[in-house]
């Protein structure tokens, strides 16, 4: 059950970073949801490695192969996938593994990786090549499920988008909290480095390059928003939107914090400065004047944009020498991690956060 997410949708992800294939199984997904191959690959390619100096040089095409639950068609010369209402299964063939890079680490757990805890829990034969099932590589199948969910939501007027909000000491400007449009929401996805402020993006690249040149890494955050939701989606206490979004967001490797609306800024200032006053709109709809709560109160959507952030720790695989222990000799030692790693995981994490949010929102919508 630790490998299954969802109350209505049941999403499971299988495989390891250096296995022949990785994939996902999605149960409970509605029939007759259509997505083109190009739309699917638009999301997958944003997550894929090898995009710039800020990403690992591992090259993977990450083309999903559906083996169940999806009918592939050619519509007007366009390759299209249509769900048939049964369990969906899709795989991605791994093509560019270099397991030899990890042979020397069999006896020495990498700092801030799952190596030691996994060995204690599962034994010395647990597969940790490239991180095994704990690798960020497993976010690729999540994006397959996410792409299907994004298509389902878009047909219902619900849109999801995200951008890099912070890397190191550099911050991007935030999404408009009250009057966020679909164009603003999707603008970052049209660029290779997904930010709202191009100058901030260049400064972020500089932060990443400094870390890379120092054989180190840097962390950051992704801001995500959902627009078009009805009022009252979710419920307190255990099926609230925050709880169900957070659950899947924390399944993304390296996520260490999730905040909704003003998040930790709520500890500064008074209720009078953070409360969201209700007002009548010119169209007769009730909205809030501000959106400090991030579009959620009592675990339920308010009809305003749902806005949240996910914080990512610096990639723990760095080229600098680090302290660890030899498990066989039971003594302190040092190690240098070789292989291909992201000096900053955040740019590639943006579509993963969108995908995770889409799965959670569809699961919530299927409550009714």
mmCIF file of C-alpha atoms in Angstrom:
data_model
loop_
_atom_site.group_PDB
_atom_site.id
_atom_site.type_symbol
_atom_site.label_atom_id
_atom_site.label_comp_id
_atom_site.label_asym_id
_atom_site.label_seq_id
_atom_site.Cartn_x
_atom_site.Cartn_y
_atom_site.Cartn_z
ATOM 1 C CA UNK A 1 0.000 0.000 0.000
ATOM 2 C CA UNK A 2 2.972 2.312 0.402
ATOM 3 C CA UNK A 3 3.220 2.310 -3.387
ATOM 4 C CA UNK A 4 -0.422 3.288 -4.053
ATOM 5 C CA UNK A 5 -1.870 6.809 -4.045
ATOM 6 C CA UNK A 6 -5.502 7.836 -4.197
ATOM 7 C CA UNK A 7 -9.001 7.289 -2.833
ATOM 8 C CA UNK A 8 -10.825 7.036 -6.174
ATOM 9 C CA UNK A 9 -7.931 6.894 -8.583
ATOM 10 C CA UNK A 10 -5.373 4.260 -7.606
ATOM 11 C CA UNK A 11 -1.931 5.187 -8.896
ATOM 12 C CA UNK A 12 1.043 2.881 -8.450
ATOM 13 C CA UNK A 13 4.535 3.323 -9.851
ATOM 14 C CA UNK A 14 6.975 0.476 -10.434
ATOM 15 C CA UNK A 15 10.578 -0.164 -11.436
ATOM 16 C CA UNK A 16 13.949 1.289 -10.508
ATOM 17 C CA UNK A 17 16.260 3.866 -12.033
ATOM 18 C CA UNK A 18 18.457 1.247 -13.746
ATOM 19 C CA UNK A 19 15.845 -1.450 -14.402
ATOM 20 C CA UNK A 20 15.005 -2.312 -18.018
ATOM 21 C CA UNK A 21 11.761 -0.384 -17.654
ATOM 22 C CA UNK A 22 9.797 1.803 -15.278
ATOM 23 C CA UNK A 23 6.085 2.440 -15.384
ATOM 24 C CA UNK A 24 2.751 3.211 -13.802
ATOM 25 C CA UNK A 25 -0.642 1.602 -13.284
ATOM 26 C CA UNK A 26 -3.712 3.857 -12.965
ATOM 27 C CA UNK A 27 -7.052 2.385 -11.853
ATOM 28 C CA UNK A 28 -10.401 4.175 -11.731
ATOM 29 C CA UNK A 29 -9.620 6.700 -14.468
ATOM 30 C CA UNK A 30 -12.648 7.750 -16.563
ATOM 31 C CA UNK A 31 -13.240 6.527 -20.107
ATOM 32 C CA UNK A 32 -13.127 8.645 -23.269
ATOM 33 C CA UNK A 33 -10.397 11.035 -22.090
ATOM 34 C CA UNK A 34 -8.351 12.051 -25.123
ATOM 35 C CA UNK A 35 -4.790 13.322 -25.277
ATOM 36 C CA UNK A 36 -2.494 13.623 -28.280
ATOM 37 C CA UNK A 37 0.965 12.136 -28.309
ATOM 38 C CA UNK A 38 2.413 15.633 -28.722
ATOM 39 C CA UNK A 39 0.531 16.894 -25.646
ATOM 40 C CA UNK A 40 1.793 13.930 -23.652
ATOM 41 C CA UNK A 41 5.381 14.464 -24.802
ATOM 42 C CA UNK A 42 5.222 18.209 -24.122
ATOM 43 C CA UNK A 43 4.953 17.435 -20.406
ATOM 44 C CA UNK A 44 7.354 14.483 -20.492
ATOM 45 C CA UNK A 45 10.085 16.434 -22.307
ATOM 46 C CA UNK A 46 9.969 19.266 -19.768
ATOM 47 C CA UNK A 47 10.879 16.739 -17.060
ATOM 48 C CA UNK A 48 13.392 14.785 -19.170
ATOM 49 C CA UNK A 49 17.142 14.967 -18.416
ATOM 50 C CA UNK A 50 19.828 16.583 -20.548
ATOM 51 C CA UNK A 51 18.191 19.987 -21.126
ATOM 52 C CA UNK A 52 20.980 22.320 -20.012
ATOM 53 C CA UNK A 53 23.909 22.922 -17.679
ATOM 54 C CA UNK A 54 21.482 22.805 -14.747
ATOM 55 C CA UNK A 55 20.461 19.170 -15.462
ATOM 56 C CA UNK A 56 22.020 15.716 -15.534
ATOM 57 C CA UNK A 57 23.538 14.686 -18.862
ATOM 58 C CA UNK A 58 21.783 11.314 -18.782
ATOM 59 C CA UNK A 59 19.829 11.074 -22.048
ATOM 60 C CA UNK A 60 16.450 9.333 -22.015
ATOM 61 C CA UNK A 61 13.694 9.797 -24.635
ATOM 62 C CA UNK A 62 11.019 8.989 -22.002
ATOM 63 C CA UNK A 63 8.414 7.891 -24.544
ATOM 64 C CA UNK A 64 5.489 6.148 -22.832
ATOM 65 C CA UNK A 65 4.285 2.825 -24.194
ATOM 66 C CA UNK A 66 0.698 2.010 -23.194
ATOM 67 C CA UNK A 67 0.084 -1.701 -22.693
ATOM 68 C CA UNK A 68 -3.477 -1.520 -21.328
ATOM 69 C CA UNK A 69 -6.395 0.858 -20.829
ATOM 70 C CA UNK A 70 -5.662 3.186 -23.744
ATOM 71 C CA UNK A 71 -6.647 2.967 -27.399
ATOM 72 C CA UNK A 72 -4.135 4.520 -29.781
ATOM 73 C CA UNK A 73 -5.627 6.212 -32.835
ATOM 74 C CA UNK A 74 -4.630 8.409 -35.765
ATOM 75 C CA UNK A 75 -7.006 11.363 -35.969
ATOM 76 C CA UNK A 76 -6.329 13.664 -38.901
ATOM 77 C CA UNK A 77 -2.751 12.443 -38.983
ATOM 78 C CA UNK A 78 -2.343 13.157 -35.271
ATOM 79 C CA UNK A 79 -1.361 10.310 -32.946
ATOM 80 C CA UNK A 80 -3.955 10.253 -30.170
ATOM 81 C CA UNK A 81 -4.583 8.235 -27.022
ATOM 82 C CA UNK A 82 -8.146 7.583 -25.771
ATOM 83 C CA UNK A 83 -8.801 5.945 -22.391
ATOM 84 C CA UNK A 84 -11.240 3.013 -22.398
ATOM 85 C CA UNK A 85 -12.282 3.061 -18.718
ATOM 86 C CA UNK A 86 -10.238 0.017 -17.686
ATOM 87 C CA UNK A 87 -6.985 -0.094 -15.747
ATOM 88 C CA UNK A 88 -4.283 1.894 -17.557
ATOM 89 C CA UNK A 89 -0.736 0.545 -17.678
ATOM 90 C CA UNK A 90 2.216 2.326 -19.299
ATOM 91 C CA UNK A 91 5.958 1.707 -19.347
ATOM 92 C CA UNK A 92 9.062 3.679 -20.250
ATOM 93 C CA UNK A 93 12.102 1.773 -21.501
ATOM 94 C CA UNK A 94 15.329 2.834 -19.770
ATOM 95 C CA UNK A 95 18.041 3.231 -22.391
ATOM 96 C CA UNK A 96 20.960 5.129 -20.841
ATOM 97 C CA UNK A 97 21.847 3.478 -17.523
ATOM 98 C CA UNK A 98 25.428 3.414 -16.254
ATOM 99 C CA UNK A 99 25.187 1.090 -13.268
ATOM 100 C CA UNK A 100 28.982 0.864 -13.008
ATOM 101 C CA UNK A 101 29.003 4.397 -11.625
ATOM 102 C CA UNK A 102 27.432 3.006 -8.444
ATOM 103 C CA UNK A 103 29.473 -0.179 -7.917
ATOM 104 C CA UNK A 104 31.888 1.477 -5.480
ATOM 105 C CA UNK A 105 28.993 2.692 -3.323
ATOM 106 C CA UNK A 106 27.696 -0.760 -2.385
ATOM 107 C CA UNK A 107 29.502 -0.601 0.952
ATOM 108 C CA UNK A 108 29.295 3.142 1.622
ATOM 109 C CA UNK A 109 25.864 4.822 1.953
ATOM 110 C CA UNK A 110 25.589 8.211 0.299
ATOM 111 C CA UNK A 111 24.778 11.117 2.644
ATOM 112 C CA UNK A 112 21.135 12.293 2.486
ATOM 113 C CA UNK A 113 20.143 9.373 0.225
ATOM 114 C CA UNK A 114 17.892 6.466 1.133
ATOM 115 C CA UNK A 115 20.807 4.000 0.934
ATOM 116 C CA UNK A 116 21.340 3.244 4.626
ATOM 117 C CA UNK A 117 17.696 3.139 5.704
ATOM 118 C CA UNK A 118 16.785 0.974 2.679
ATOM 119 C CA UNK A 119 19.606 -1.494 3.405
ATOM 120 C CA UNK A 120 18.524 -1.837 7.024
ATOM 121 C CA UNK A 121 14.872 -2.276 6.029
ATOM 122 C CA UNK A 122 15.227 -4.519 2.964
ATOM 123 C CA UNK A 123 18.667 -6.127 3.272
ATOM 124 C CA UNK A 124 21.931 -5.873 1.388
ATOM 125 C CA UNK A 125 20.431 -6.961 -1.940
ATOM 126 C CA UNK A 126 18.150 -3.935 -2.223
ATOM 127 C CA UNK A 127 18.624 -2.296 -5.621
ATOM 128 C CA UNK A 128 20.129 1.170 -5.165
ATOM 129 C CA UNK A 129 21.652 1.597 -8.632
ATOM 130 C CA UNK A 130 20.979 5.187 -9.576
ATOM 131 C CA UNK A 131 18.877 5.438 -6.440
ATOM 132 C CA UNK A 132 16.681 2.456 -7.329
ATOM 133 C CA UNK A 133 13.001 3.071 -6.624
ATOM 134 C CA UNK A 134 13.951 6.147 -4.570
ATOM 135 C CA UNK A 135 15.338 7.945 -7.636
ATOM 136 C CA UNK A 136 13.824 11.028 -9.223
ATOM 137 C CA UNK A 137 13.780 8.898 -12.380
ATOM 138 C CA UNK A 138 10.488 7.455 -11.088
ATOM 139 C CA UNK A 139 8.803 10.834 -11.544
ATOM 140 C CA UNK A 140 8.655 10.082 -15.289
ATOM 141 C CA UNK A 141 5.793 7.563 -14.878
ATOM 142 C CA UNK A 142 4.083 10.046 -12.557
ATOM 143 C CA UNK A 143 4.102 12.500 -15.457
ATOM 144 C CA UNK A 144 2.302 9.968 -17.664
ATOM 145 C CA UNK A 145 -0.541 9.796 -15.152
ATOM 146 C CA UNK A 146 -0.364 13.551 -14.692
ATOM 147 C CA UNK A 147 -0.683 14.240 -18.420
ATOM 148 C CA UNK A 148 -3.858 12.147 -18.591
ATOM 149 C CA UNK A 149 -5.261 13.955 -15.553
ATOM 150 C CA UNK A 150 -4.366 17.381 -16.945
ATOM 151 C CA UNK A 151 -6.294 16.547 -20.126
ATOM 152 C CA UNK A 152 -9.315 15.404 -18.079
ATOM 153 C CA UNK A 153 -9.232 18.625 -16.046
ATOM 154 C CA UNK A 154 -8.766 20.940 -19.022
ATOM 155 C CA UNK A 155 -11.940 19.563 -20.618
ATOM 156 C CA UNK A 156 -13.732 20.671 -17.436
ATOM 157 C CA UNK A 157 -12.297 24.172 -17.388
ATOM 158 C CA UNK A 158 -9.682 23.431 -14.712
ATOM 159 C CA UNK A 159 -6.085 24.437 -15.442
ATOM 160 C CA UNK A 160 -2.833 23.748 -13.593
ATOM 161 C CA UNK A 161 0.543 25.420 -14.046
ATOM 162 C CA UNK A 162 3.755 26.003 -12.137
ATOM 163 C CA UNK A 163 7.043 27.875 -12.221
ATOM 164 C CA UNK A 164 10.357 28.041 -10.394
ATOM 165 C CA UNK A 165 9.693 30.403 -7.512
ATOM 166 C CA UNK A 166 13.128 30.326 -5.886
ATOM 167 C CA UNK A 167 16.628 28.927 -6.365
ATOM 168 C CA UNK A 168 19.259 29.654 -3.769
ATOM 169 C CA UNK A 169 18.970 33.334 -2.868
ATOM 170 C CA UNK A 170 17.087 34.345 -6.056
ATOM 171 C CA UNK A 171 13.282 34.634 -6.167
ATOM 172 C CA UNK A 172 10.935 34.796 -9.138
ATOM 173 C CA UNK A 173 7.836 36.981 -8.955
ATOM 174 C CA UNK A 174 4.782 35.021 -7.716
ATOM 175 C CA UNK A 175 1.603 34.127 -9.561
ATOM 176 C CA UNK A 176 -1.163 36.740 -9.103
ATOM 177 C CA UNK A 177 -3.052 35.338 -6.116
ATOM 178 C CA UNK A 178 -6.503 36.708 -6.955
ATOM 179 C CA UNK A 179 -6.861 37.268 -10.700
ATOM 180 C CA UNK A 180 -4.663 34.546 -12.211
ATOM 181 C CA UNK A 181 -5.438 33.863 -15.888
ATOM 182 C CA UNK A 182 -4.765 30.714 -17.908
ATOM 183 C CA UNK A 183 -2.251 32.608 -20.078
ATOM 184 C CA UNK A 184 -0.258 33.685 -17.010
ATOM 185 C CA UNK A 185 -0.509 30.189 -15.564
ATOM 186 C CA UNK A 186 0.944 28.467 -18.640
ATOM 187 C CA UNK A 187 3.474 31.074 -19.738
ATOM 188 C CA UNK A 188 6.427 29.521 -17.835
ATOM 189 C CA UNK A 189 5.895 26.172 -19.577
ATOM 190 C CA UNK A 190 6.612 27.795 -22.943
ATOM 191 C CA UNK A 191 10.245 28.472 -21.966
ATOM 192 C CA UNK A 192 13.088 26.038 -21.339
ATOM 193 C CA UNK A 193 13.718 27.644 -17.937
ATOM 194 C CA UNK A 194 10.215 28.064 -16.463
ATOM 195 C CA UNK A 195 10.060 31.395 -14.642
ATOM 196 C CA UNK A 196 7.820 34.459 -14.832
ATOM 197 C CA UNK A 197 10.687 36.987 -14.659
ATOM 198 C CA UNK A 198 13.403 36.342 -17.246
ATOM 199 C CA UNK A 199 15.981 38.392 -15.314
ATOM 200 C CA UNK A 200 15.369 36.335 -12.196
ATOM 201 C CA UNK A 201 15.766 33.225 -14.333
ATOM 202 C CA UNK A 202 19.206 34.314 -15.507
ATOM 203 C CA UNK A 203 20.258 34.990 -11.919
ATOM 204 C CA UNK A 204 19.008 31.538 -10.934
ATOM 205 C CA UNK A 205 21.090 29.966 -13.681
ATOM 206 C CA UNK A 206 24.076 31.788 -12.210
ATOM 207 C CA UNK A 207 23.358 30.277 -8.782
ATOM 208 C CA UNK A 208 23.203 26.804 -10.323
ATOM 209 C CA UNK A 209 26.424 27.318 -12.274
ATOM 210 C CA UNK A 210 28.267 28.454 -9.140
ATOM 211 C CA UNK A 211 27.159 25.290 -7.375
ATOM 212 C CA UNK A 212 28.089 23.098 -10.340
ATOM 213 C CA UNK A 213 31.568 24.597 -10.650
ATOM 214 C CA UNK A 214 32.107 23.954 -6.940
ATOM 215 C CA UNK A 215 31.092 20.275 -7.411
ATOM 216 C CA UNK A 216 28.072 21.070 -5.259
ATOM 217 C CA UNK A 217 24.317 21.584 -5.653
ATOM 218 C CA UNK A 218 21.602 24.079 -4.761
ATOM 219 C CA UNK A 219 17.940 23.792 -3.778
ATOM 220 C CA UNK A 220 14.859 25.857 -4.450
ATOM 221 C CA UNK A 221 11.078 25.890 -4.680
ATOM 222 C CA UNK A 222 8.255 25.476 -7.187
ATOM 223 C CA UNK A 223 5.026 27.481 -6.989
ATOM 224 C CA UNK A 224 1.956 25.783 -8.473
ATOM 225 C CA UNK A 225 -1.579 27.031 -9.014
ATOM 226 C CA UNK A 226 -4.941 25.505 -9.934
ATOM 227 C CA UNK A 227 -7.714 27.646 -11.418
ATOM 228 C CA UNK A 228 -11.313 26.855 -12.331
ATOM 229 C CA UNK A 229 -12.124 24.700 -9.304
ATOM 230 C CA UNK A 230 -15.646 24.679 -7.872
ATOM 231 C CA UNK A 231 -16.315 25.837 -4.323
ATOM 232 C CA UNK A 232 -16.312 23.113 -1.664
ATOM 233 C CA UNK A 233 -13.965 20.508 -3.149
ATOM 234 C CA UNK A 234 -12.412 18.421 -0.341
ATOM 235 C CA UNK A 235 -13.423 18.122 3.294
ATOM 236 C CA UNK A 236 -12.012 18.394 6.809
ATOM 237 C CA UNK A 237 -10.165 16.783 8.511
ATOM 238 C CA UNK A 238 -8.507 13.905 6.612
ATOM 239 C CA UNK A 239 -9.837 14.391 3.084
ATOM 240 C CA UNK A 240 -8.980 18.085 2.842
ATOM 241 C CA UNK A 241 -7.324 19.515 -0.239
ATOM 242 C CA UNK A 242 -4.140 20.362 1.645
ATOM 243 C CA UNK A 243 -3.851 16.825 2.997
ATOM 244 C CA UNK A 244 -4.389 15.084 -0.315
ATOM 245 C CA UNK A 245 -2.200 17.435 -2.315
ATOM 246 C CA UNK A 246 0.568 17.241 0.287
ATOM 247 C CA UNK A 247 0.457 13.452 0.307
ATOM 248 C CA UNK A 248 1.351 13.116 -3.362
ATOM 249 C CA UNK A 249 3.708 16.117 -3.382
ATOM 250 C CA UNK A 250 5.815 14.512 -0.656
ATOM 251 C CA UNK A 251 6.149 11.433 -2.881
ATOM 252 C CA UNK A 252 8.373 13.522 -5.166
ATOM 253 C CA UNK A 253 12.003 12.862 -4.195
ATOM 254 C CA UNK A 254 13.752 15.843 -2.551
ATOM 255 C CA UNK A 255 10.513 17.631 -1.510
ATOM 256 C CA UNK A 256 10.990 18.669 2.121
ATOM 257 C CA UNK A 257 8.271 21.270 2.662
ATOM 258 C CA UNK A 258 4.858 22.168 1.243
ATOM 259 C CA UNK A 259 3.107 25.473 1.985
ATOM 260 C CA UNK A 260 -0.318 26.785 0.948
ATOM 261 C CA UNK A 261 -1.056 30.449 0.351
ATOM 262 C CA UNK A 262 1.074 32.624 2.635
ATOM 263 C CA UNK A 263 2.517 29.485 4.249
ATOM 264 C CA UNK A 264 5.118 30.297 6.887
ATOM 265 C CA UNK A 265 4.434 34.008 6.402
ATOM 266 C CA UNK A 266 1.259 33.455 8.443
ATOM 267 C CA UNK A 267 3.433 33.561 11.574
ATOM 268 C CA UNK A 268 4.201 37.214 10.834
ATOM 269 C CA UNK A 269 1.470 39.838 11.129
ATOM 270 C CA UNK A 270 -2.042 39.728 12.585
ATOM 271 C CA UNK A 271 -5.277 38.066 11.551
ATOM 272 C CA UNK A 272 -6.468 41.385 10.193
ATOM 273 C CA UNK A 273 -3.646 41.358 7.650
ATOM 274 C CA UNK A 274 -4.046 37.700 6.632
ATOM 275 C CA UNK A 275 -7.835 37.244 6.579
ATOM 276 C CA UNK A 276 -9.482 37.050 3.138
ATOM 277 C CA UNK A 277 -12.580 39.283 3.049
ATOM 278 C CA UNK A 278 -15.544 38.113 0.940
ATOM 279 C CA UNK A 279 -16.881 40.497 -1.717
ATOM 280 C CA UNK A 280 -19.569 40.416 -4.395
ATOM 281 C CA UNK A 281 -18.159 40.476 -7.909
ATOM 282 C CA UNK A 282 -19.651 42.450 -10.764
ATOM 283 C CA UNK A 283 -20.776 39.147 -12.274
ATOM 284 C CA UNK A 284 -22.737 38.277 -9.125
ATOM 285 C CA UNK A 285 -20.209 35.700 -7.930
ATOM 286 C CA UNK A 286 -18.802 35.740 -4.389
ATOM 287 C CA UNK A 287 -15.028 35.951 -4.228
ATOM 288 C CA UNK A 288 -12.400 36.986 -1.722
ATOM 289 C CA UNK A 289 -10.631 40.329 -1.944
ATOM 290 C CA UNK A 290 -7.276 38.688 -1.190
ATOM 291 C CA UNK A 291 -6.101 35.064 -1.279
ATOM 292 C CA UNK A 292 -3.718 34.610 1.635
ATOM 293 C CA UNK A 293 -5.161 31.152 2.365
ATOM 294 C CA UNK A 294 -4.211 29.892 -1.095
ATOM 295 C CA UNK A 295 -7.772 29.109 -2.143
ATOM 296 C CA UNK A 296 -8.426 26.572 0.633
ATOM 297 C CA UNK A 297 -10.218 26.900 3.998
ATOM 298 C CA UNK A 298 -11.338 24.029 6.205
ATOM 299 C CA UNK A 299 -9.784 21.658 3.689
ATOM 300 C CA UNK A 300 -12.216 22.916 1.006
ATOM 301 C CA UNK A 301 -11.678 24.967 -2.131
ATOM 302 C CA UNK A 302 -13.022 28.524 -1.971
ATOM 303 C CA UNK A 303 -13.345 29.097 -5.718
ATOM 304 C CA UNK A 304 -10.219 31.250 -5.737
ATOM 305 C CA UNK A 305 -6.948 30.027 -7.294
ATOM 306 C CA UNK A 306 -5.457 27.209 -5.243
ATOM 307 C CA UNK A 307 -1.814 28.218 -4.772
ATOM 308 C CA UNK A 308 0.919 26.269 -3.029
ATOM 309 C CA UNK A 309 4.702 25.851 -3.021
ATOM 310 C CA UNK A 310 6.953 22.816 -2.719
ATOM 311 C CA UNK A 311 10.517 23.220 -1.439
ATOM 312 C CA UNK A 312 13.284 20.971 -2.789
ATOM 313 C CA UNK A 313 16.504 20.211 -0.972
ATOM 314 C CA UNK A 314 19.808 20.492 -2.879
ATOM 315 C CA UNK A 315 20.591 17.342 -4.857
ATOM 316 C CA UNK A 316 22.525 15.135 -2.393
ATOM 317 C CA UNK A 317 24.661 13.574 -5.159
ATOM 318 C CA UNK A 318 27.570 16.018 -5.403
ATOM 319 C CA UNK A 319 31.120 15.712 -6.677
ATOM 320 C CA UNK A 320 32.789 16.939 -3.499
ATOM 321 C CA UNK A 321 34.267 14.520 -0.993
ATOM 322 C CA UNK A 322 31.813 13.659 1.791
ATOM 323 C CA UNK A 323 31.903 11.773 5.068
ATOM 324 C CA UNK A 324 30.189 8.421 5.477
ATOM 325 C CA UNK A 325 30.854 4.929 6.887
ATOM 326 C CA UNK A 326 31.947 1.546 5.559
ATOM 327 C CA UNK A 327 29.148 -0.881 6.369
ATOM 328 C CA UNK A 328 31.409 -3.942 6.147
ATOM 329 C CA UNK A 329 34.319 -2.523 8.155
ATOM 330 C CA UNK A 330 32.063 -0.598 10.591
ATOM 331 C CA UNK A 331 34.332 2.433 10.448
ATOM 332 C CA UNK A 332 34.249 6.022 9.288
ATOM 333 C CA UNK A 333 35.380 6.766 5.752
ATOM 334 C CA UNK A 334 34.893 9.260 2.918
ATOM 335 C CA UNK A 335 33.435 8.955 -0.552
ATOM 336 C CA UNK A 336 33.191 10.855 -3.817
ATOM 337 C CA UNK A 337 30.020 10.247 -5.831
ATOM 338 C CA UNK A 338 30.599 9.756 -9.534
ATOM 339 C CA UNK A 339 27.958 9.618 -12.253
ATOM 340 C CA UNK A 340 25.582 12.120 -13.827
ATOM 341 C CA UNK A 341 23.563 14.284 -11.472
ATOM 342 C CA UNK A 342 21.561 17.520 -11.445
ATOM 343 C CA UNK A 343 23.310 20.456 -9.748
ATOM 344 C CA UNK A 344 19.724 21.663 -9.188
ATOM 345 C CA UNK A 345 16.661 19.462 -9.520
ATOM 346 C CA UNK A 346 14.140 22.321 -9.391
ATOM 347 C CA UNK A 347 13.812 23.225 -13.123
ATOM 348 C CA UNK A 348 12.960 19.638 -14.039
ATOM 349 C CA UNK A 349 10.641 19.321 -11.040
ATOM 350 C CA UNK A 350 8.190 21.973 -12.293
ATOM 351 C CA UNK A 351 6.186 19.632 -14.595
ATOM 352 C CA UNK A 352 6.350 16.899 -11.924
ATOM 353 C CA UNK A 353 4.616 19.184 -9.429
ATOM 354 C CA UNK A 354 1.972 19.970 -12.059
ATOM 355 C CA UNK A 355 1.481 16.252 -12.716
ATOM 356 C CA UNK A 356 1.199 15.392 -9.023
ATOM 357 C CA UNK A 357 -1.311 18.200 -8.452
ATOM 358 C CA UNK A 358 -3.388 17.033 -11.415
ATOM 359 C CA UNK A 359 -3.613 13.470 -10.058
ATOM 360 C CA UNK A 360 -4.697 14.787 -6.650
ATOM 361 C CA UNK A 361 -7.327 17.143 -8.081
ATOM 362 C CA UNK A 362 -8.864 14.437 -10.296
ATOM 363 C CA UNK A 363 -8.975 12.101 -7.294
ATOM 364 C CA UNK A 364 -10.799 14.844 -5.351
ATOM 365 C CA UNK A 365 -13.249 15.529 -8.182
ATOM 366 C CA UNK A 366 -14.180 11.842 -8.313
ATOM 367 C CA UNK A 367 -15.347 12.001 -4.682
ATOM 368 C CA UNK A 368 -18.786 13.103 -5.799
#
